[in-house]
Amino acid sequence: MTKIGLEIHGYIVSNEKLFCKCKSEHGLKYSKPNTNICPTCCGMPGAKPLLPNKKAMNKVIQIALILGCKINKKLVWARKHYDWPDLPKGYQNTISGPYAIPVGEKGKFLGIKITEAHLEEDPAAWNPKTGEIDYNRSGSPLIEIVTEPDFKNSEEVIAWLKQLISTLNYIKAIDKNVGIKADVNISVSGGKRIEIKNINSLKNIKTAIAYEIQRQQKELPKIQETRMFEETKGITIKMRTKEEAQDYRFISEPDLPVIKIEKSRVEKIKSELPETPHEKLKKLIKKYKIKKSSAEVLTKKFEVVEFFEKIIEKTNPKLAVRWVTEELLSVLNYNKKELEDVEIKPEHFIELLKKIEKGFITELNAKDILRSWKEKSSSPKIKEHSQISGTKEIEKICKQIIKENKKAVEDYKSGKKESLNFLIGQVMRLSNKRADFETTRKILKEKLKK
Ligand SMILES: [Zn+2]
């Protein structure tokens, strides 16, 4: 039977690095190389670590709790030794290895057993082609989540990872702009365990697992080994025979004390945990009778579902679902913004939906108002937007449009039905989108029959 286990690495959202006060940023898009550095994160001789960043510690406890882990009372930091250009100290500080007690262990998340969740520092970024090293990343807090080999195929892995990522994004625990990396352990019946290191996207994880299962079924692995994923070819390549824990010469860290996690601290974090996307989804379907597909869109982002929950109680549910999942999200997408980047007040949105429902404004005009809220919302003014639903007034405008657009009228009469849409558009333009759509269509059709 195929068995797959994961070691997932993600950057903890934190302003500061783990053992110094330097800014924690990941990637070149933020700062020039080697600008957020100090003797501690550059591993200079004699530089000592500060106590681990409390905010990062709290985040890891929060994640471990969401994963159903038991939180340990004492954390022991260890040194994991290896020589590599990105590691100036010659060791990495981690809460993993044979002597360490992880932050959380023995959890379960959506049917998959969690072995442990722990914290460690990131090494620097090394470019093997140029030899350049950027220490901005060095010392940033990383979480590692280790699962039991409970997965049977790549589909299961991807579906689970998607849920995990959306949950971690939900509680703003990991830096979503950087994403996750995973080491994947795979073994097939009768074969040894193979580890594929550092795969950096869901797509690549899926490809690597599918390739590796096929490969192992053909040539059953006799010894443990570590492989890497070659993205351009979609295959895995042998790196080395698998290193053992003793190869890293783990020792407990003499410069850091044992960290005590008080019960009250865990209880406080527990009491402040938000609902997971999974729980929210169930609630939306049950409490508000929302279709699963819409509920899935709503629960993808925490801010969106929070916003929705604020307006659903005070508006027509059907209208609210459509206006949040379609109109609001498309305006945000168009402007390449997230809901938290713009200041749209729920009360303004509620007002807008009420005006649509009461027929004070047309949906087209409401869309214009929504589009004007690119930076922030304001109370929707209906005077200049108020809907015209009186037949007489619309009839007058239709007459004028028919008079002014002889070509389109002829086209329609000779069978080009799409000309009607053009004429409706003209009525909308002339009425400043205030004419009721259905009434306009009816009147135009009637008039064109003659
Ligand atoms: Zn530093």
Tab-separated table of C-alpha atoms and ligand atoms in Angstrom:
chain	number	residue	atom	x	y	z
A	1	MET	CA	0.000	0.000	0.000
A	2	THR	CA	1.236	3.480	-0.833
A	3	LYS	CA	1.920	5.706	2.167
A	4	ILE	CA	2.566	9.416	1.929
A	5	GLY	CA	3.568	11.813	4.699
A	6	LEU	CA	4.337	15.521	4.577
A	7	GLU	CA	6.654	17.998	6.233
A	8	ILE	CA	5.217	21.407	5.512
A	9	HIS	CA	7.159	24.640	5.956
A	10	GLY	CA	5.554	28.050	6.067
A	11	TYR	CA	6.695	31.526	7.064
A	12	ILE	CA	5.090	32.720	10.260
A	13	VAL	CA	3.578	36.193	9.960
A	14	SER	CA	5.818	38.299	12.199
A	15	ASN	CA	7.365	41.764	12.096
A	16	GLU	CA	10.598	40.628	13.629
A	17	LYS	CA	12.968	37.718	13.228
A	18	LEU	CA	13.057	34.902	15.741
A	19	PHE	CA	16.135	35.779	17.842
A	20	CYS	CA	16.832	39.440	16.969
A	21	LYS	CA	14.900	42.616	16.331
A	22	CYS	CA	15.602	42.736	12.571
A	23	LYS	CA	12.625	43.042	10.251
A	24	SER	CA	11.336	39.689	9.005
A	25	GLU	CA	10.611	39.883	5.291
A	26	HIS	CA	10.800	37.239	2.650
A	27	GLY	CA	11.863	37.793	-0.918
A	28	LEU	CA	13.544	40.538	-2.891
A	29	LYS	CA	10.347	42.425	-3.566
A	30	TYR	CA	10.581	44.065	-0.141
A	31	SER	CA	14.105	45.150	0.738
A	32	LYS	CA	17.503	45.276	-0.940
A	33	PRO	CA	19.643	42.255	-0.051
A	34	ASN	CA	21.456	42.387	3.292
A	35	THR	CA	19.666	45.419	4.688
A	36	ASN	CA	17.703	43.760	7.529
A	37	ILE	CA	20.648	42.232	9.335
A	38	CYS	CA	22.596	42.302	12.594
A	39	PRO	CA	25.445	40.286	14.155
A	40	THR	CA	22.957	37.714	15.548
A	41	CYS	CA	21.242	36.788	12.288
A	42	CYS	CA	24.563	36.923	10.397
A	43	GLY	CA	26.023	34.443	12.881
A	44	MET	CA	29.006	36.573	13.868
A	45	PRO	CA	31.315	35.096	16.512
A	46	GLY	CA	30.167	35.956	20.001
A	47	ALA	CA	26.712	37.194	18.940
A	48	LYS	CA	24.062	35.738	21.220
A	49	PRO	CA	20.373	35.175	20.433
A	50	LEU	CA	17.652	37.170	22.179
A	51	LEU	CA	14.769	35.232	23.724
A	52	PRO	CA	12.546	33.845	20.949
A	53	ASN	CA	10.006	36.254	19.464
A	54	LYS	CA	6.833	35.988	21.548
A	55	LYS	CA	4.450	36.794	18.720
A	56	ALA	CA	5.907	34.023	16.550
A	57	MET	CA	5.681	31.598	19.483
A	58	ASN	CA	2.020	32.491	19.992
A	59	LYS	CA	1.303	31.945	16.296
A	60	VAL	CA	2.825	28.479	16.398
A	61	ILE	CA	0.762	27.613	19.481
A	62	GLN	CA	-2.318	28.901	17.647
A	63	ILE	CA	-1.545	26.746	14.588
A	64	ALA	CA	-0.829	23.690	16.736
A	65	LEU	CA	-4.184	24.165	18.498
A	66	ILE	CA	-6.047	24.458	15.187
A	67	LEU	CA	-4.358	21.203	14.157
A	68	GLY	CA	-5.721	19.563	17.287
A	69	CYS	CA	-2.281	19.124	18.864
A	70	LYS	CA	-1.439	18.760	22.516
A	71	ILE	CA	0.696	21.750	23.549
A	72	ASN	CA	3.836	20.923	25.492
A	73	LYS	CA	4.671	22.811	28.653
A	74	LYS	CA	8.399	23.147	28.089
A	75	LEU	CA	10.205	23.827	24.867
A	76	VAL	CA	13.853	22.945	24.419
A	77	TRP	CA	15.762	24.610	21.618
A	78	ALA	CA	18.325	22.548	19.756
A	79	ARG	CA	21.197	23.161	17.355
A	80	LYS	CA	20.961	21.244	14.100
A	81	HIS	CA	24.420	21.249	12.547
A	82	TYR	CA	25.241	21.270	8.890
A	83	ASP	CA	27.683	23.166	6.698
A	84	TRP	CA	26.206	25.121	3.892
A	85	PRO	CA	26.915	28.655	2.635
A	86	ASP	CA	23.500	29.858	3.797
A	87	LEU	CA	24.191	28.927	7.416
A	88	PRO	CA	26.972	31.120	8.860
A	89	LYS	CA	26.696	29.734	12.416
A	90	GLY	CA	27.142	26.182	11.160
A	91	TYR	CA	23.874	25.212	12.833
A	92	GLN	CA	20.223	26.069	12.708
A	93	ASN	CA	18.189	26.754	15.845
A	94	THR	CA	15.148	24.543	15.888
A	95	ILE	CA	12.714	22.853	18.256
A	96	SER	CA	13.093	19.596	16.341
A	97	GLY	CA	15.445	16.639	16.593
A	98	PRO	CA	15.993	13.868	19.131
A	99	TYR	CA	16.264	16.064	22.276
A	100	ALA	CA	13.703	18.683	21.402
A	101	ILE	CA	10.148	18.833	22.641
A	102	PRO	CA	7.982	20.278	19.856
A	103	VAL	CA	5.432	23.020	20.475
A	104	GLY	CA	2.541	20.714	19.680
A	105	GLU	CA	2.198	17.016	18.960
A	106	LYS	CA	-0.273	14.172	18.416
A	107	GLY	CA	-2.894	16.207	16.620
A	108	LYS	CA	-5.422	15.475	13.901
A	109	PHE	CA	-6.625	17.782	11.161
A	110	LEU	CA	-9.394	16.756	8.767
A	111	GLY	CA	-8.694	13.061	9.185
A	112	ILE	CA	-4.887	13.219	8.954
A	113	LYS	CA	-2.753	12.603	12.042
A	114	ILE	CA	-0.270	15.351	12.908
A	115	THR	CA	2.989	14.084	14.365
A	116	GLU	CA	4.181	17.493	15.495
A	117	ALA	CA	4.348	21.206	14.826
A	118	HIS	CA	7.480	23.118	15.676
A	119	LEU	CA	9.301	26.362	15.167
A	120	GLU	CA	12.697	26.975	13.612
A	121	GLU	CA	14.758	29.744	12.065
A	122	ASP	CA	15.193	30.114	8.339
A	123	PRO	CA	18.706	30.044	6.883
A	124	ALA	CA	19.895	32.818	4.545
A	125	ALA	CA	19.207	32.724	0.798
A	126	TRP	CA	22.137	31.414	-1.228
A	127	ASN	CA	22.395	31.667	-4.991
A	128	PRO	CA	24.591	28.762	-6.119
A	129	LYS	CA	25.161	30.332	-9.542
A	130	THR	CA	26.569	33.660	-8.328
A	131	GLY	CA	27.614	32.656	-4.815
A	132	GLU	CA	25.718	35.641	-3.427
A	133	ILE	CA	24.101	35.339	-0.022
A	134	ASP	CA	21.205	37.434	1.256
A	135	TYR	CA	20.911	37.445	5.049
A	136	ASN	CA	17.573	39.285	5.091
A	137	ARG	CA	15.841	35.935	5.360
A	138	SER	CA	18.269	34.498	7.892
A	139	GLY	CA	16.600	34.015	11.266
A	140	SER	CA	13.002	34.496	10.074
A	141	PRO	CA	10.524	32.305	11.970
A	142	LEU	CA	9.380	29.175	10.146
A	143	ILE	CA	6.821	26.626	11.183
A	144	GLU	CA	7.207	22.985	10.305
A	145	ILE	CA	4.160	20.752	10.383
A	146	VAL	CA	4.841	17.020	10.183
A	147	THR	CA	2.061	14.568	9.336
A	148	GLU	CA	1.896	10.811	9.754
A	149	PRO	CA	2.060	8.855	6.461
A	150	ASP	CA	-1.750	8.804	6.279
A	151	PHE	CA	-2.235	9.855	2.649
A	152	LYS	CA	-2.710	7.263	-0.091
A	153	ASN	CA	-2.446	9.340	-3.259
A	154	SER	CA	-1.708	12.797	-4.636
A	155	GLU	CA	-5.383	13.817	-4.834
A	156	GLU	CA	-5.809	13.292	-1.087
A	157	VAL	CA	-2.647	15.283	-0.393
A	158	ILE	CA	-3.684	18.253	-2.530
A	159	ALA	CA	-7.256	18.419	-1.218
A	160	TRP	CA	-5.956	18.358	2.363
A	161	LEU	CA	-3.203	20.906	1.727
A	162	LYS	CA	-5.700	23.316	0.187
A	163	GLN	CA	-7.792	23.121	3.355
A	164	LEU	CA	-4.721	23.545	5.527
A	165	ILE	CA	-3.475	26.587	3.617
A	166	SER	CA	-6.856	28.291	3.624
A	167	THR	CA	-7.163	27.650	7.373
A	168	LEU	CA	-3.698	29.069	8.084
A	169	ASN	CA	-4.407	32.086	5.877
A	170	TYR	CA	-7.656	32.492	7.759
A	171	ILE	CA	-5.972	32.955	11.084
A	172	LYS	CA	-3.273	35.080	9.373
A	173	ALA	CA	-0.640	32.716	10.672
A	174	ILE	CA	1.502	32.219	7.592
A	175	ASP	CA	2.684	34.668	4.967
A	176	LYS	CA	0.346	33.886	2.080
A	177	ASN	CA	2.467	35.816	-0.428
A	178	VAL	CA	5.285	33.331	-0.015
A	179	GLY	CA	3.199	30.171	0.114
A	180	ILE	CA	4.395	26.876	1.510
A	181	LYS	CA	7.122	24.379	0.762
A	182	ALA	CA	6.874	20.708	1.477
A	183	ASP	CA	9.087	17.674	1.821
A	184	VAL	CA	7.154	14.598	0.769
A	185	ASN	CA	7.834	11.066	2.058
A	186	ILE	CA	6.559	8.247	-0.098
A	187	SER	CA	6.767	4.491	0.148
A	188	VAL	CA	5.012	1.760	-1.780
A	189	SER	CA	4.338	-1.825	-0.595
A	190	GLY	CA	7.585	-3.606	0.294
A	191	GLY	CA	9.813	-0.637	-0.610
A	192	LYS	CA	11.899	1.750	1.500
A	193	ARG	CA	10.871	5.301	2.236
A	194	ILE	CA	11.903	8.000	-0.229
A	195	GLU	CA	11.957	11.688	0.629
A	196	ILE	CA	11.499	14.424	-1.973
A	197	LYS	CA	12.817	17.733	-0.676
A	198	ASN	CA	11.578	21.279	-0.996
A	199	ILE	CA	8.690	21.186	-3.430
A	200	ASN	CA	7.195	24.619	-3.669
A	201	SER	CA	3.715	24.557	-5.158
A	202	LEU	CA	0.609	22.402	-5.045
A	203	LYS	CA	0.962	21.664	-8.732
A	204	ASN	CA	4.542	20.474	-8.311
A	205	ILE	CA	3.661	18.437	-5.226
A	206	LYS	CA	0.958	16.661	-7.214
A	207	THR	CA	3.241	15.961	-10.173
A	208	ALA	CA	6.110	14.795	-7.971
A	209	ILE	CA	3.938	12.343	-6.014
A	210	ALA	CA	2.335	10.879	-9.134
A	211	TYR	CA	5.755	10.452	-10.778
A	212	GLU	CA	7.369	8.960	-7.682
A	213	ILE	CA	4.617	6.362	-7.086
A	214	GLN	CA	4.975	5.116	-10.659
A	215	ARG	CA	8.762	5.086	-10.445
A	216	GLN	CA	8.806	3.162	-7.155
A	217	GLN	CA	6.340	0.600	-8.465
A	218	LYS	CA	8.720	-0.078	-11.356
A	219	GLU	CA	11.999	-0.093	-9.392
A	220	LEU	CA	11.221	-0.940	-5.770
A	221	PRO	CA	13.551	1.176	-3.526
A	222	LYS	CA	15.918	-1.000	-1.438
A	223	ILE	CA	17.468	1.845	0.573
A	224	GLN	CA	16.167	5.143	1.923
A	225	GLU	CA	17.147	8.099	-0.161
A	226	THR	CA	16.539	11.806	-0.631
A	227	ARG	CA	15.485	13.080	-4.027
A	228	MET	CA	14.745	16.446	-5.547
A	229	PHE	CA	11.991	17.488	-7.929
A	230	GLU	CA	13.075	18.702	-11.358
A	231	GLU	CA	10.294	21.088	-12.269
A	232	THR	CA	11.032	21.515	-15.977
A	233	LYS	CA	10.914	17.763	-16.621
A	234	GLY	CA	8.324	16.825	-14.004
A	235	ILE	CA	10.563	14.086	-12.566
A	236	THR	CA	12.494	13.389	-9.343
A	237	ILE	CA	16.273	12.953	-9.204
A	238	LYS	CA	18.428	11.278	-6.557
A	239	MET	CA	20.308	13.741	-4.307
A	240	ARG	CA	21.814	11.485	-1.653
A	241	THR	CA	21.081	8.494	0.513
A	242	LYS	CA	18.851	9.655	3.324
A	243	GLU	CA	20.606	11.429	6.173
A	244	GLU	CA	19.878	10.215	9.689
A	245	ALA	CA	19.226	12.368	12.731
A	246	GLN	CA	22.755	11.632	14.009
A	247	ASP	CA	24.215	13.173	10.856
A	248	TYR	CA	23.029	16.542	12.115
A	249	ARG	CA	24.808	16.197	15.473
A	250	PHE	CA	21.878	17.673	17.366
A	251	ILE	CA	22.711	19.224	20.746
A	252	SER	CA	20.512	21.312	23.009
A	253	GLU	CA	21.160	25.046	22.618
A	254	PRO	CA	23.309	26.387	25.482
A	255	ASP	CA	22.509	30.051	24.694
A	256	LEU	CA	18.754	29.688	25.090
A	257	PRO	CA	16.796	28.744	28.214
A	258	VAL	CA	14.042	26.141	28.307
A	259	ILE	CA	10.882	28.042	27.368
A	260	LYS	CA	7.900	27.454	29.632
A	261	ILE	CA	4.441	27.652	28.130
A	262	GLU	CA	1.969	28.485	30.851
A	263	LYS	CA	-1.440	26.844	30.770
A	264	SER	CA	-3.127	30.255	31.000
A	265	ARG	CA	-1.293	31.395	27.848
A	266	VAL	CA	-2.567	28.376	25.905
A	267	GLU	CA	-6.087	28.858	27.266
A	268	LYS	CA	-6.105	32.504	26.212
A	269	ILE	CA	-4.981	31.659	22.663
A	270	LYS	CA	-7.544	28.854	22.526
A	271	SER	CA	-10.382	31.151	23.565
A	272	GLU	CA	-9.484	33.588	20.791
A	273	LEU	CA	-9.284	31.042	17.967
A	274	PRO	CA	-11.549	31.965	15.056
A	275	GLU	CA	-13.823	29.414	13.401
A	276	THR	CA	-11.976	27.452	10.726
A	277	PRO	CA	-13.147	27.739	7.090
A	278	HIS	CA	-14.526	24.248	7.442
A	279	GLU	CA	-16.681	25.231	10.427
A	280	LYS	CA	-17.770	28.458	8.728
A	281	LEU	CA	-18.813	26.543	5.606
A	282	LYS	CA	-21.007	24.204	7.616
A	283	LYS	CA	-22.566	27.161	9.432
A	284	LEU	CA	-23.382	29.091	6.238
A	285	ILE	CA	-25.096	26.091	4.710
A	286	LYS	CA	-27.020	25.171	7.842
A	287	LYS	CA	-27.909	28.529	9.348
A	288	TYR	CA	-28.491	30.633	6.241
A	289	LYS	CA	-29.390	27.831	3.763
A	290	ILE	CA	-26.736	28.951	1.283
A	291	LYS	CA	-25.760	26.768	-1.676
A	292	LYS	CA	-22.509	24.892	-1.113
A	293	SER	CA	-20.792	26.419	-4.139
A	294	SER	CA	-21.547	29.977	-2.946
A	295	ALA	CA	-20.608	29.117	0.624
A	296	GLU	CA	-17.257	27.859	-0.679
A	297	VAL	CA	-16.587	31.161	-2.425
A	298	LEU	CA	-17.548	33.090	0.692
A	299	THR	CA	-15.344	31.074	3.025
A	300	LYS	CA	-12.220	31.247	0.896
A	301	LYS	CA	-11.140	34.420	2.657
A	302	PHE	CA	-11.695	35.300	6.262
A	303	GLU	CA	-12.391	38.999	5.602
A	304	VAL	CA	-15.012	38.165	2.983
A	305	VAL	CA	-16.963	35.737	5.130
A	306	GLU	CA	-16.750	38.093	8.132
A	307	PHE	CA	-18.129	40.909	5.982
A	308	PHE	CA	-20.869	38.653	4.673
A	309	GLU	CA	-21.909	37.602	8.161
A	310	LYS	CA	-22.264	41.259	9.100
A	311	ILE	CA	-24.677	42.008	6.271
A	312	ILE	CA	-26.668	38.773	5.950
A	313	GLU	CA	-28.727	39.394	9.077
A	314	LYS	CA	-30.030	42.697	7.773
A	315	THR	CA	-30.600	42.038	4.085
A	316	ASN	CA	-32.340	39.733	1.664
A	317	PRO	CA	-30.133	36.600	1.811
A	318	LYS	CA	-30.339	35.815	-1.919
A	319	LEU	CA	-29.374	39.340	-2.886
A	320	ALA	CA	-26.608	39.409	-0.291
A	321	VAL	CA	-25.052	36.143	-1.540
A	322	ARG	CA	-25.074	37.292	-5.141
A	323	TRP	CA	-23.841	40.790	-4.414
A	324	VAL	CA	-20.950	39.605	-2.274
A	325	THR	CA	-19.854	36.553	-4.283
A	326	GLU	CA	-20.291	38.128	-7.710
A	327	GLU	CA	-20.410	41.921	-7.677
A	328	LEU	CA	-18.173	42.769	-4.732
A	329	LEU	CA	-15.546	40.144	-5.559
A	330	SER	CA	-15.437	41.112	-9.219
A	331	VAL	CA	-14.891	44.787	-8.340
A	332	LEU	CA	-12.077	43.757	-5.978
A	333	ASN	CA	-10.542	41.450	-8.596
A	334	TYR	CA	-10.737	44.155	-11.227
A	335	ASN	CA	-8.879	46.579	-8.973
A	336	LYS	CA	-6.475	43.834	-7.877
A	337	LYS	CA	-7.345	44.445	-4.254
A	338	GLU	CA	-8.311	42.423	-1.224
A	339	LEU	CA	-11.293	43.379	0.895
A	340	GLU	CA	-8.981	44.430	3.722
A	341	ASP	CA	-7.236	46.939	1.395
A	342	VAL	CA	-10.415	48.935	0.852
A	343	GLU	CA	-12.683	50.562	3.367
A	344	ILE	CA	-16.138	49.273	2.506
A	345	LYS	CA	-18.430	49.651	5.479
A	346	PRO	CA	-21.018	46.896	5.983
A	347	GLU	CA	-23.689	49.520	6.762
A	348	HIS	CA	-23.163	51.193	3.373
A	349	PHE	CA	-23.374	47.842	1.628
A	350	ILE	CA	-26.577	47.020	3.512
A	351	GLU	CA	-28.016	50.389	2.469
A	352	LEU	CA	-27.132	49.703	-1.155
A	353	LEU	CA	-28.817	46.279	-1.152
A	354	LYS	CA	-31.933	47.677	0.525
A	355	LYS	CA	-32.237	50.327	-2.166
A	356	ILE	CA	-32.032	47.696	-4.882
A	357	GLU	CA	-34.632	45.557	-3.149
A	358	LYS	CA	-37.056	48.433	-2.735
A	359	GLY	CA	-36.619	49.420	-6.361
A	360	PHE	CA	-35.097	52.797	-5.542
A	361	ILE	CA	-32.155	52.131	-7.833
A	362	THR	CA	-31.452	49.746	-10.672
A	363	GLU	CA	-28.829	47.045	-10.308
A	364	LEU	CA	-26.797	48.739	-13.038
A	365	ASN	CA	-26.637	51.917	-11.034
A	366	ALA	CA	-25.881	50.010	-7.867
A	367	LYS	CA	-22.934	48.445	-9.692
A	368	ASP	CA	-21.680	51.909	-10.595
A	369	ILE	CA	-21.896	52.926	-6.964
A	370	LEU	CA	-20.026	49.807	-5.894
A	371	ARG	CA	-17.325	50.492	-8.490
A	372	SER	CA	-16.896	54.002	-7.094
A	373	TRP	CA	-15.970	52.469	-3.719
A	374	LYS	CA	-12.438	51.577	-4.873
A	375	GLU	CA	-10.870	53.250	-1.845
A	376	LYS	CA	-13.749	53.622	0.578
A	377	SER	CA	-17.520	53.460	0.651
A	378	SER	CA	-20.015	56.191	1.384
A	379	SER	CA	-23.733	56.242	1.939
A	380	PRO	CA	-25.266	55.615	-1.524
A	381	LYS	CA	-27.007	58.783	-2.757
A	382	ILE	CA	-30.183	57.849	-4.537
A	383	LYS	CA	-31.290	61.175	-5.906
A	384	GLU	CA	-29.230	61.037	-9.055
A	385	HIS	CA	-29.523	57.259	-9.205
A	386	SER	CA	-33.175	56.736	-8.423
A	387	GLN	CA	-34.800	54.101	-10.572
A	388	ILE	CA	-37.392	54.997	-13.223
A	389	SER	CA	-40.012	52.315	-13.236
A	390	GLY	CA	-42.950	54.365	-14.436
A	391	THR	CA	-43.975	52.988	-17.839
A	392	LYS	CA	-44.747	56.378	-19.279
A	393	GLU	CA	-41.357	57.863	-18.671
A	394	ILE	CA	-39.566	54.806	-20.041
A	395	GLU	CA	-41.865	54.750	-23.041
A	396	LYS	CA	-40.857	58.315	-23.844
A	397	ILE	CA	-37.173	57.424	-23.803
A	398	CYS	CA	-37.776	54.270	-25.891
A	399	LYS	CA	-39.574	56.301	-28.513
A	400	GLN	CA	-36.670	58.663	-28.803
A	401	ILE	CA	-34.153	55.822	-29.067
A	402	ILE	CA	-36.173	54.089	-31.799
A	403	LYS	CA	-36.277	57.360	-33.698
A	404	GLU	CA	-32.555	57.917	-33.397
A	405	ASN	CA	-31.443	54.376	-34.278
A	406	LYS	CA	-33.161	53.504	-37.556
A	407	LYS	CA	-30.480	51.051	-38.636
A	408	ALA	CA	-30.709	48.944	-35.460
A	409	VAL	CA	-34.515	48.968	-35.661
A	410	GLU	CA	-34.423	47.716	-39.250
A	411	ASP	CA	-31.888	45.064	-38.328
A	412	TYR	CA	-34.130	43.848	-35.516
A	413	LYS	CA	-37.166	43.725	-37.771
A	414	SER	CA	-35.260	41.749	-40.381
A	415	GLY	CA	-34.418	39.098	-37.791
A	416	LYS	CA	-31.212	40.279	-36.080
A	417	LYS	CA	-32.474	39.739	-32.547
A	418	GLU	CA	-29.270	40.969	-30.897
A	419	SER	CA	-30.104	44.487	-32.057
A	420	LEU	CA	-32.574	44.585	-29.192
A	421	ASN	CA	-29.707	44.508	-26.698
A	422	PHE	CA	-28.133	47.442	-28.452
A	423	LEU	CA	-31.359	49.425	-28.195
A	424	ILE	CA	-31.810	48.528	-24.519
A	425	GLY	CA	-28.263	49.756	-23.978
A	426	GLN	CA	-29.133	53.070	-25.599
A	427	VAL	CA	-32.150	53.489	-23.318
A	428	MET	CA	-29.930	52.793	-20.316
A	429	ARG	CA	-27.422	55.366	-21.511
A	430	LEU	CA	-30.047	58.040	-22.034
A	431	SER	CA	-31.684	57.391	-18.675
A	432	ASN	CA	-28.358	57.300	-16.829
A	433	LYS	CA	-28.983	53.602	-16.201
A	434	ARG	CA	-32.050	54.526	-14.174
A	435	ALA	CA	-34.637	52.805	-16.369
A	436	ASP	CA	-35.861	49.470	-15.078
A	437	PHE	CA	-34.341	46.773	-17.266
A	438	GLU	CA	-37.335	44.460	-17.583
A	439	THR	CA	-39.821	47.247	-18.290
A	440	THR	CA	-37.507	48.674	-20.943
A	441	ARG	CA	-37.195	45.333	-22.674
A	442	LYS	CA	-40.946	44.784	-22.676
A	443	ILE	CA	-41.745	48.232	-24.044
A	444	LEU	CA	-39.094	48.059	-26.752
A	445	LYS	CA	-40.254	44.627	-27.925
A	446	GLU	CA	-43.822	45.835	-28.017
A	447	LYS	CA	-42.947	48.938	-29.995
A	448	LEU	CA	-40.751	47.078	-32.467
A	449	LYS	CA	-43.542	44.667	-33.325
A	450	LYS	CA	-45.363	47.485	-35.053
B	1	ZN	ZN	19.228	40.349	13.052
